[in-house]
Amino acid sequence: MDILAITNKLKENNQEQLLKYYDEISDEEKEYLCGQIEKLDFSILDNIKNGAGSDERGVIEPIGALTIEEINEDKKKYEEVGLKAIKAGEVGAVLLAGGQGTRLGLDCPKGMLNVGVNKTLYLFEQLINNIMDVVNKAGTYVPLYIMTSEKNNEDTVNFFEENNYFGYDKSFVKFFVQEMAPSTDYNGKIYLEEKGKVSMSPNGNGGWFLSMEHAGLVDEMSERGVKWLNVFSVDNVLQKIADPVFVGASIEKNVVCGSKVVAKAAPDEKVGVLCLEDGKPSIVEYYEMTDDMINLRHEDGKLQYNYGVILNYLFDVATLKRLVKSSLPIHIVEKKIPHIDENGDYIKPDSPNGYKFETLVLDMIHMMDNCLAFEVERSREFAPIKNATGVDSLESARELMRLNGIEF
């Protein structure tokens, strides 16, 4: 630890405030703080003055989907093609599980939520049950990569170990930690979360592939022969993982990307919609849509912007490796950031007080030449647990679990 070099680095980047309390902290805290500072990428702060995050959009147009009816017509063929790829070890899965269950009243990883009533059934456990349906059908395990965060990595890994990976072959499971980015005030000054700790936050849901690469898992995946990655979120208890029909349809349609979508429940449903942007696949968020876009319909009365994404994507690995080397756009997001103020007091703000820096999966979609919108039945594949009560809550998810014959 070269404190002189670190001091000079901070001076060069006008961030000397990070050492303001250096003399007040323990040797262990000094070592941790200096380690954080050494790893900081200060170039990310250039995005503030360059106006990143203005999120100017191109020309947005509707996109059609392979509908449930069309999928059912060729379901057997798609499933055979998908199972062949899975049996050949060409399909891997990436579970995005970096979040805590804070909004659900948990002080632990969200995947440790007990979704059971009559028995203990963890969210992680049910997701493993879901992927085991495919494993049993294909007769082979699917490589599973689990993205954690600095905050929940140890708890997540220990939880899987303690529960014997819920019956999954642990040699097919790899954990990796999502990379972090510093949080700043509106002037670009990096906050301290504690006197000996820089304020950091996860780099957005688009950062998963680079985080895998930096963890050495892209090479490991290539050695396994994985050609497709199914990326999905932890909070959807009905998530179908490495779905052979989805995989097979994407292969048959000769696309480099696929997205599971559901028909919107209402025109103004608060969900991101798969679309075209300047002729390439993209996602338009509900708050970006005009009233005209929201209510635009085909002659048959169906909404033109009809297909909401559920964070279940399939990516061609070769395309990802080629495209993601050109860096994803950085989005600047205003957030409420707890921090140590200039008097050394801990502040938990009631309103936004600075910036976090994120990459988004929608930008990964937009980098692709094409994307198959693959419609699924909402009641069979979409039961997100985001809220403590009401819509998209544990209560609503349990109703759908019951509908799907899941014992809990």
Tab-separated table of C-alpha atoms in Angstrom:
chain	number	residue	atom	x	y	z
A	1	MET	CA	0.000	0.000	0.000
A	2	ASP	CA	1.711	3.176	-1.225
A	3	ILE	CA	-0.178	6.030	0.442
A	4	LEU	CA	1.892	8.638	-1.423
A	5	ALA	CA	0.943	7.162	-4.808
A	6	ILE	CA	-2.689	6.982	-3.735
A	7	THR	CA	-2.627	10.588	-2.548
A	8	ASN	CA	-1.163	11.706	-5.881
A	9	LYS	CA	-3.756	9.688	-7.783
A	10	LEU	CA	-6.543	11.411	-5.867
A	11	LYS	CA	-5.019	14.862	-6.419
A	12	GLU	CA	-4.790	14.215	-10.156
A	13	ASN	CA	-8.498	13.401	-10.204
A	14	ASN	CA	-9.611	16.085	-7.725
A	15	GLN	CA	-10.877	13.468	-5.242
A	16	GLU	CA	-8.732	14.204	-2.164
A	17	GLN	CA	-11.837	14.096	0.071
A	18	LEU	CA	-11.623	10.298	0.099
A	19	LEU	CA	-8.686	10.515	2.521
A	20	LYS	CA	-10.228	13.177	4.768
A	21	TYR	CA	-10.643	10.761	7.703
A	22	TYR	CA	-7.597	8.602	6.959
A	23	ASP	CA	-5.889	9.440	10.257
A	24	GLU	CA	-9.006	8.489	12.233
A	25	ILE	CA	-9.444	4.938	10.972
A	26	SER	CA	-7.746	1.651	11.900
A	27	ASP	CA	-4.888	0.081	9.962
A	28	GLU	CA	-7.290	-2.545	8.624
A	29	GLU	CA	-9.698	0.148	7.429
A	30	LYS	CA	-6.806	2.070	5.852
A	31	GLU	CA	-5.796	-1.014	3.891
A	32	TYR	CA	-9.367	-1.602	2.713
A	33	LEU	CA	-9.876	2.043	1.690
A	34	CYS	CA	-6.613	2.186	-0.212
A	35	GLY	CA	-7.467	-1.071	-1.967
A	36	GLN	CA	-10.754	0.448	-3.095
A	37	ILE	CA	-9.085	3.623	-4.339
A	38	GLU	CA	-6.449	1.688	-6.274
A	39	LYS	CA	-9.204	-0.092	-8.214
A	40	LEU	CA	-11.309	3.010	-8.977
A	41	ASP	CA	-11.834	3.830	-12.639
A	42	PHE	CA	-11.980	7.611	-12.528
A	43	SER	CA	-12.735	7.823	-16.256
A	44	ILE	CA	-16.341	6.905	-15.482
A	45	LEU	CA	-16.728	10.390	-13.965
A	46	ASP	CA	-16.147	11.951	-17.387
A	47	ASN	CA	-19.672	10.882	-18.231
A	48	ILE	CA	-21.047	13.633	-15.974
A	49	LYS	CA	-19.523	16.479	-17.977
A	50	ASN	CA	-20.035	14.644	-21.275
A	51	GLY	CA	-23.758	14.400	-20.620
A	52	ALA	CA	-24.069	10.619	-20.548
A	53	GLY	CA	-27.384	9.413	-19.331
A	54	SER	CA	-29.359	11.970	-21.306
A	55	ASP	CA	-30.674	8.819	-22.948
A	56	GLU	CA	-31.634	10.394	-26.248
A	57	ARG	CA	-33.483	7.751	-28.175
A	58	GLY	CA	-33.572	7.017	-31.884
A	59	VAL	CA	-36.656	6.321	-33.978
A	60	ILE	CA	-38.836	3.882	-32.035
A	61	GLU	CA	-41.099	1.464	-33.912
A	62	PRO	CA	-43.192	-1.550	-32.851
A	63	ILE	CA	-41.895	-5.086	-33.234
A	64	GLY	CA	-43.861	-8.266	-33.730
A	65	ALA	CA	-43.422	-11.529	-31.841
A	66	LEU	CA	-43.471	-15.250	-32.357
A	67	THR	CA	-46.853	-15.703	-30.712
A	68	ILE	CA	-47.961	-18.477	-28.379
A	69	GLU	CA	-50.144	-19.902	-31.158
A	70	GLU	CA	-47.257	-19.915	-33.657
A	71	ILE	CA	-44.907	-21.467	-31.101
A	72	ASN	CA	-47.388	-24.260	-30.351
A	73	GLU	CA	-47.639	-25.122	-34.059
A	74	ASP	CA	-43.910	-25.938	-34.208
A	75	LYS	CA	-43.289	-26.660	-30.512
A	76	LYS	CA	-42.100	-30.238	-31.031
A	77	LYS	CA	-39.552	-29.185	-33.659
A	78	TYR	CA	-38.260	-26.286	-31.562
A	79	GLU	CA	-37.963	-28.492	-28.482
A	80	GLU	CA	-35.988	-31.151	-30.348
A	81	VAL	CA	-33.542	-28.548	-31.683
A	82	GLY	CA	-33.172	-26.991	-28.231
A	83	LEU	CA	-32.663	-30.309	-26.459
A	84	LYS	CA	-30.000	-31.276	-28.985
A	85	ALA	CA	-28.061	-28.069	-28.155
A	86	ILE	CA	-28.494	-28.600	-24.397
A	87	LYS	CA	-27.345	-32.226	-24.616
A	88	ALA	CA	-24.271	-31.042	-26.533
A	89	GLY	CA	-23.405	-28.682	-23.665
A	90	GLU	CA	-23.990	-25.611	-25.819
A	91	VAL	CA	-26.433	-23.845	-23.471
A	92	GLY	CA	-25.548	-22.133	-20.191
A	93	ALA	CA	-27.617	-20.070	-17.778
A	94	VAL	CA	-26.821	-16.884	-15.866
A	95	LEU	CA	-28.777	-16.082	-12.705
A	96	LEU	CA	-28.704	-12.391	-11.775
A	97	ALA	CA	-28.868	-12.576	-7.976
A	98	GLY	CA	-26.993	-9.555	-6.662
A	99	GLY	CA	-29.934	-8.007	-4.852
A	100	GLN	CA	-30.900	-8.009	-1.196
A	101	GLY	CA	-34.441	-8.696	-0.008
A	102	THR	CA	-34.721	-5.335	1.747
A	103	ARG	CA	-38.064	-4.384	0.200
A	104	LEU	CA	-39.434	-7.738	1.352
A	105	GLY	CA	-38.255	-7.225	4.934
A	106	LEU	CA	-35.179	-9.448	4.588
A	107	ASP	CA	-31.646	-8.605	5.605
A	108	CYS	CA	-30.188	-11.248	3.293
A	109	PRO	CA	-30.039	-12.129	-0.418
A	110	LYS	CA	-33.457	-12.043	-2.086
A	111	GLY	CA	-33.000	-15.644	-3.246
A	112	MET	CA	-33.085	-16.768	0.403
A	113	LEU	CA	-36.738	-15.707	0.683
A	114	ASN	CA	-38.986	-18.556	1.882
A	115	VAL	CA	-41.843	-18.675	-0.645
A	116	GLY	CA	-43.424	-21.700	1.040
A	117	VAL	CA	-46.464	-21.895	3.302
A	118	ASN	CA	-46.879	-25.531	4.319
A	119	LYS	CA	-43.178	-26.264	3.916
A	120	THR	CA	-39.934	-24.355	3.560
A	121	LEU	CA	-39.279	-23.532	-0.081
A	122	TYR	CA	-36.635	-20.940	-0.848
A	123	LEU	CA	-36.708	-18.789	-3.974
A	124	PHE	CA	-33.258	-20.096	-4.942
A	125	GLU	CA	-34.545	-23.628	-4.383
A	126	GLN	CA	-37.552	-23.191	-6.667
A	127	LEU	CA	-35.363	-21.751	-9.428
A	128	ILE	CA	-33.139	-24.820	-9.160
A	129	ASN	CA	-36.290	-26.979	-9.326
A	130	ASN	CA	-37.232	-25.140	-12.521
A	131	ILE	CA	-33.894	-25.760	-14.200
A	132	MET	CA	-33.942	-29.381	-13.033
A	133	ASP	CA	-37.031	-29.902	-15.212
A	134	VAL	CA	-34.782	-29.295	-18.219
A	135	VAL	CA	-31.870	-31.280	-16.777
A	136	ASN	CA	-34.130	-34.299	-16.304
A	137	LYS	CA	-35.544	-33.967	-19.813
A	138	ALA	CA	-32.151	-33.523	-21.477
A	139	GLY	CA	-30.274	-35.989	-19.295
A	140	THR	CA	-27.446	-33.534	-18.696
A	141	TYR	CA	-26.732	-30.600	-16.395
A	142	VAL	CA	-26.748	-27.025	-17.678
A	143	PRO	CA	-23.763	-24.882	-16.633
A	144	LEU	CA	-25.156	-22.313	-14.181
A	145	TYR	CA	-23.377	-19.027	-13.476
A	146	ILE	CA	-24.681	-17.069	-10.484
A	147	MET	CA	-23.962	-13.351	-10.266
A	148	THR	CA	-23.810	-12.045	-6.697
A	149	SER	CA	-22.761	-8.685	-5.265
A	150	GLU	CA	-20.045	-7.689	-2.824
A	151	LYS	CA	-22.795	-7.350	-0.228
A	152	ASN	CA	-24.348	-10.798	-0.624
A	153	ASN	CA	-21.696	-13.042	-2.189
A	154	GLU	CA	-20.568	-14.774	1.000
A	155	ASP	CA	-24.144	-15.333	2.204
A	156	THR	CA	-25.223	-16.687	-1.193
A	157	VAL	CA	-22.318	-19.101	-1.604
A	158	ASN	CA	-22.683	-20.356	1.981
A	159	PHE	CA	-26.425	-20.806	1.505
A	160	PHE	CA	-25.915	-23.001	-1.555
A	161	GLU	CA	-23.227	-24.983	0.246
A	162	GLU	CA	-25.380	-25.484	3.352
A	163	ASN	CA	-28.271	-26.701	1.214
A	164	ASN	CA	-26.123	-28.979	-0.956
A	165	TYR	CA	-26.956	-26.840	-3.995
A	166	PHE	CA	-30.563	-28.049	-3.716
A	167	GLY	CA	-29.571	-31.227	-5.502
A	168	TYR	CA	-27.813	-29.563	-8.429
A	169	ASP	CA	-24.372	-30.878	-9.427
A	170	LYS	CA	-22.066	-28.249	-7.894
A	171	SER	CA	-19.397	-28.842	-10.541
A	172	PHE	CA	-21.760	-27.098	-12.971
A	173	VAL	CA	-22.240	-24.033	-10.725
A	174	LYS	CA	-19.923	-21.020	-10.687
A	175	PHE	CA	-20.355	-17.814	-8.684
A	176	PHE	CA	-19.050	-14.407	-9.700
A	177	VAL	CA	-19.362	-10.949	-8.169
A	178	GLN	CA	-20.888	-8.061	-10.068
A	179	GLU	CA	-18.469	-5.201	-10.518
A	180	MET	CA	-19.097	-1.915	-8.758
A	181	ALA	CA	-18.948	1.765	-9.678
A	182	PRO	CA	-18.453	4.761	-7.364
A	183	SER	CA	-21.330	7.021	-6.302
A	184	THR	CA	-20.881	10.789	-6.471
A	185	ASP	CA	-22.502	14.080	-5.546
A	186	TYR	CA	-23.812	16.341	-8.307
A	187	ASN	CA	-20.344	17.843	-8.789
A	188	GLY	CA	-18.734	14.486	-9.432
A	189	LYS	CA	-17.112	14.200	-6.007
A	190	ILE	CA	-17.076	10.555	-4.890
A	191	TYR	CA	-18.887	9.926	-1.629
A	192	LEU	CA	-17.582	8.011	1.372
A	193	GLU	CA	-20.038	5.436	2.697
A	194	GLU	CA	-18.023	5.228	5.905
A	195	LYS	CA	-14.878	7.041	6.985
A	196	GLY	CA	-12.858	4.126	5.651
A	197	LYS	CA	-15.068	3.009	2.785
A	198	VAL	CA	-15.826	4.483	-0.639
A	199	SER	CA	-19.510	4.547	-1.600
A	200	MET	CA	-19.939	1.982	-4.369
A	201	SER	CA	-22.972	0.505	-6.134
A	202	PRO	CA	-23.512	-2.345	-8.637
A	203	ASN	CA	-22.824	-1.329	-12.230
A	204	GLY	CA	-26.318	-2.139	-13.555
A	205	ASN	CA	-27.953	-5.199	-15.088
A	206	GLY	CA	-25.923	-4.743	-18.276
A	207	GLY	CA	-22.666	-5.384	-16.436
A	208	TRP	CA	-23.085	-9.123	-16.045
A	209	PHE	CA	-21.061	-10.245	-19.083
A	210	LEU	CA	-18.040	-8.037	-18.406
A	211	SER	CA	-18.160	-9.132	-14.763
A	212	MET	CA	-18.098	-12.754	-15.969
A	213	GLU	CA	-15.209	-11.986	-18.280
A	214	HIS	CA	-13.153	-10.296	-15.574
A	215	ALA	CA	-13.812	-13.296	-13.311
A	216	GLY	CA	-12.341	-15.615	-15.966
A	217	LEU	CA	-15.652	-17.354	-16.562
A	218	VAL	CA	-16.006	-16.468	-20.235
A	219	ASP	CA	-12.884	-18.518	-20.945
A	220	GLU	CA	-14.187	-21.302	-18.703
A	221	MET	CA	-17.484	-21.222	-20.559
A	222	SER	CA	-15.757	-21.400	-23.939
A	223	GLU	CA	-13.779	-24.418	-22.780
A	224	ARG	CA	-17.068	-26.106	-21.917
A	225	GLY	CA	-18.336	-25.388	-25.423
A	226	VAL	CA	-21.190	-23.077	-24.343
A	227	LYS	CA	-22.595	-21.200	-27.351
A	228	TRP	CA	-25.776	-19.750	-25.846
A	229	LEU	CA	-26.428	-18.013	-22.524
A	230	ASN	CA	-29.889	-17.729	-20.995
A	231	VAL	CA	-29.863	-14.725	-18.641
A	232	PHE	CA	-32.635	-14.403	-16.054
A	233	SER	CA	-33.446	-12.602	-12.818
A	234	VAL	CA	-33.786	-14.055	-9.336
A	235	ASP	CA	-37.181	-12.602	-8.496
A	236	ASN	CA	-39.412	-14.491	-10.970
A	237	VAL	CA	-40.363	-17.727	-9.215
A	238	LEU	CA	-41.937	-19.220	-12.397
A	239	GLN	CA	-38.879	-18.505	-14.528
A	240	LYS	CA	-38.289	-21.227	-17.141
A	241	ILE	CA	-34.542	-21.610	-17.475
A	242	ALA	CA	-32.704	-22.962	-20.522
A	243	ASP	CA	-36.147	-23.614	-21.972
A	244	PRO	CA	-35.480	-25.954	-24.927
A	245	VAL	CA	-38.414	-24.557	-26.924
A	246	PHE	CA	-37.061	-21.008	-26.553
A	247	VAL	CA	-33.524	-22.139	-27.404
A	248	GLY	CA	-34.691	-24.186	-30.382
A	249	ALA	CA	-36.851	-21.389	-31.795
A	250	SER	CA	-33.923	-18.949	-31.562
A	251	ILE	CA	-31.648	-21.385	-33.383
A	252	GLU	CA	-34.271	-22.151	-36.034
A	253	LYS	CA	-34.965	-18.461	-36.630
A	254	ASN	CA	-31.222	-17.836	-37.009
A	255	VAL	CA	-31.091	-14.941	-34.538
A	256	VAL	CA	-28.274	-13.855	-32.225
A	257	CYS	CA	-30.592	-12.883	-29.387
A	258	GLY	CA	-33.987	-13.841	-27.990
A	259	SER	CA	-36.261	-12.283	-25.401
A	260	LYS	CA	-39.192	-13.872	-23.639
A	261	VAL	CA	-42.124	-11.470	-23.625
A	262	VAL	CA	-45.694	-11.362	-22.336
A	263	ALA	CA	-48.668	-9.589	-23.866
A	264	LYS	CA	-49.365	-6.437	-21.872
A	265	ALA	CA	-52.150	-6.733	-19.327
A	266	ALA	CA	-53.232	-3.164	-20.105
A	267	PRO	CA	-52.012	-0.453	-22.502
A	268	ASP	CA	-50.451	1.554	-19.654
A	269	GLU	CA	-48.882	-1.383	-17.800
A	270	LYS	CA	-45.576	-0.296	-16.271
A	271	VAL	CA	-43.322	-2.656	-18.187
A	272	GLY	CA	-40.481	-2.245	-20.675
A	273	VAL	CA	-41.562	-3.139	-24.207
A	274	LEU	CA	-39.466	-4.827	-26.879
A	275	CYS	CA	-39.292	-2.591	-29.944
A	276	LEU	CA	-37.128	-1.459	-32.839
A	277	GLU	CA	-34.903	1.578	-32.426
A	278	ASP	CA	-33.355	2.892	-35.616
A	279	GLY	CA	-34.138	-0.494	-37.137
A	280	LYS	CA	-32.379	-2.543	-34.457
A	281	PRO	CA	-33.908	-4.379	-31.487
A	282	SER	CA	-34.246	-2.388	-28.289
A	283	ILE	CA	-36.434	-1.868	-25.230
A	284	VAL	CA	-38.536	1.222	-24.618
A	285	GLU	CA	-39.412	1.843	-20.984
A	286	TYR	CA	-43.032	2.569	-20.085
A	287	TYR	CA	-42.213	6.111	-18.924
A	288	GLU	CA	-40.620	6.900	-22.298
A	289	MET	CA	-43.760	6.081	-24.260
A	290	THR	CA	-46.157	8.775	-25.426
A	291	ASP	CA	-49.909	8.366	-25.084
A	292	ASP	CA	-50.101	7.761	-28.837
A	293	MET	CA	-47.542	4.945	-28.611
A	294	ILE	CA	-49.278	3.413	-25.595
A	295	ASN	CA	-52.635	3.240	-27.364
A	296	LEU	CA	-51.510	2.535	-30.951
A	297	ARG	CA	-53.321	-0.527	-32.308
A	298	HIS	CA	-53.355	-2.786	-35.344
A	299	GLU	CA	-56.480	-3.116	-37.456
A	300	ASP	CA	-57.434	-6.203	-35.449
A	301	GLY	CA	-57.391	-4.122	-32.257
A	302	LYS	CA	-54.185	-5.597	-30.797
A	303	LEU	CA	-51.717	-3.137	-29.309
A	304	GLN	CA	-48.740	-2.433	-31.566
A	305	TYR	CA	-46.438	-1.944	-28.564
A	306	ASN	CA	-47.767	-5.104	-27.002
A	307	TYR	CA	-44.907	-7.247	-25.750
A	308	GLY	CA	-43.393	-6.586	-22.341
A	309	VAL	CA	-39.992	-8.016	-21.399
A	310	ILE	CA	-39.655	-10.234	-18.315
A	311	LEU	CA	-35.843	-10.247	-18.006
A	312	ASN	CA	-35.315	-13.633	-19.607
A	313	TYR	CA	-32.930	-13.317	-22.532
A	314	LEU	CA	-30.932	-15.671	-24.731
A	315	PHE	CA	-27.650	-14.448	-26.197
A	316	ASP	CA	-25.280	-15.920	-28.764
A	317	VAL	CA	-21.953	-16.020	-26.918
A	318	ALA	CA	-19.763	-15.387	-29.974
A	319	THR	CA	-21.729	-12.222	-30.734
A	320	LEU	CA	-21.502	-11.077	-27.117
A	321	LYS	CA	-17.749	-11.591	-27.034
A	322	ARG	CA	-17.339	-9.563	-30.194
A	323	LEU	CA	-19.691	-6.689	-29.382
A	324	VAL	CA	-19.212	-6.149	-25.661
A	325	LYS	CA	-15.544	-5.342	-26.210
A	326	SER	CA	-16.857	-2.031	-27.499
A	327	SER	CA	-17.997	-0.600	-24.194
A	328	LEU	CA	-21.647	-0.297	-23.268
A	329	PRO	CA	-23.049	3.204	-22.760
A	330	ILE	CA	-22.917	4.480	-19.195
A	331	HIS	CA	-26.213	5.750	-17.787
A	332	ILE	CA	-26.145	8.313	-15.007
A	333	VAL	CA	-28.967	7.755	-12.540
A	334	GLU	CA	-30.014	10.157	-9.795
A	335	LYS	CA	-30.278	8.316	-6.485
A	336	LYS	CA	-30.528	8.790	-2.728
A	337	ILE	CA	-26.999	7.974	-1.566
A	338	PRO	CA	-26.200	7.486	2.149
A	339	HIS	CA	-22.800	9.001	2.930
A	340	ILE	CA	-20.447	10.618	5.393
A	341	ASP	CA	-20.742	14.405	5.175
A	342	GLU	CA	-18.037	17.045	5.575
A	343	ASN	CA	-18.510	16.990	9.360
A	344	GLY	CA	-18.032	13.248	9.574
A	345	ASP	CA	-21.710	12.546	10.212
A	346	TYR	CA	-23.630	9.725	8.534
A	347	ILE	CA	-26.403	11.105	6.321
A	348	LYS	CA	-29.317	9.077	4.937
A	349	PRO	CA	-31.001	11.460	2.483
A	350	ASP	CA	-34.757	11.674	1.875
A	351	SER	CA	-34.338	12.817	-1.737
A	352	PRO	CA	-31.797	12.221	-4.541
A	353	ASN	CA	-28.428	13.746	-3.764
A	354	GLY	CA	-26.114	12.414	-6.426
A	355	TYR	CA	-25.322	9.974	-9.203
A	356	LYS	CA	-24.826	6.270	-9.670
A	357	PHE	CA	-23.416	4.837	-12.898
A	358	GLU	CA	-25.047	1.873	-14.610
A	359	THR	CA	-24.927	-0.159	-17.780
A	360	LEU	CA	-28.248	-1.597	-18.931
A	361	VAL	CA	-29.212	-4.865	-20.557
A	362	LEU	CA	-31.378	-2.928	-23.028
A	363	ASP	CA	-28.142	-1.572	-24.533
A	364	MET	CA	-26.895	-5.150	-24.970
A	365	ILE	CA	-30.116	-5.919	-26.835
A	366	HIS	CA	-29.650	-2.828	-28.998
A	367	MET	CA	-26.145	-3.964	-29.966
A	368	MET	CA	-27.612	-7.093	-31.550
A	369	ASP	CA	-28.558	-7.249	-35.238
A	370	ASN	CA	-31.776	-9.064	-34.423
A	371	CYS	CA	-33.806	-10.375	-31.505
A	372	LEU	CA	-36.583	-12.945	-31.440
A	373	ALA	CA	-39.554	-11.813	-29.354
A	374	PHE	CA	-40.808	-15.121	-27.941
A	375	GLU	CA	-44.258	-14.809	-26.373
A	376	VAL	CA	-45.032	-16.832	-23.254
A	377	GLU	CA	-48.140	-17.202	-21.151
A	378	ARG	CA	-47.996	-14.729	-18.296
A	379	SER	CA	-49.710	-16.988	-15.755
A	380	ARG	CA	-47.250	-19.812	-16.501
A	381	GLU	CA	-43.944	-17.965	-16.610
A	382	PHE	CA	-44.190	-14.562	-14.942
A	383	ALA	CA	-44.559	-14.271	-11.170
A	384	PRO	CA	-42.068	-11.627	-10.019
A	385	ILE	CA	-41.632	-10.943	-6.309
A	386	LYS	CA	-40.703	-7.286	-6.025
A	387	ASN	CA	-43.040	-5.803	-3.437
A	388	ALA	CA	-44.039	-6.689	0.120
A	389	THR	CA	-47.754	-6.600	-0.734
A	390	GLY	CA	-50.101	-6.110	-3.684
A	391	VAL	CA	-48.992	-6.337	-7.303
A	392	ASP	CA	-45.868	-8.437	-7.982
A	393	SER	CA	-45.645	-9.533	-4.355
A	394	LEU	CA	-45.080	-12.834	-2.548
A	395	GLU	CA	-48.852	-13.118	-2.201
A	396	SER	CA	-49.507	-12.750	-5.941
A	397	ALA	CA	-46.632	-15.110	-6.759
A	398	ARG	CA	-48.065	-17.784	-4.452
A	399	GLU	CA	-51.394	-17.595	-6.272
A	400	LEU	CA	-49.628	-18.326	-9.556
A	401	MET	CA	-47.503	-21.062	-7.978
A	402	ARG	CA	-50.732	-22.721	-6.849
A	403	LEU	CA	-52.153	-22.386	-10.377
A	404	ASN	CA	-49.067	-24.149	-11.751
A	405	GLY	CA	-49.291	-27.059	-9.316
A	406	ILE	CA	-46.177	-26.163	-7.333
A	407	GLU	CA	-46.258	-27.662	-3.827
A	408	PHE	CA	-45.373	-25.062	-1.240
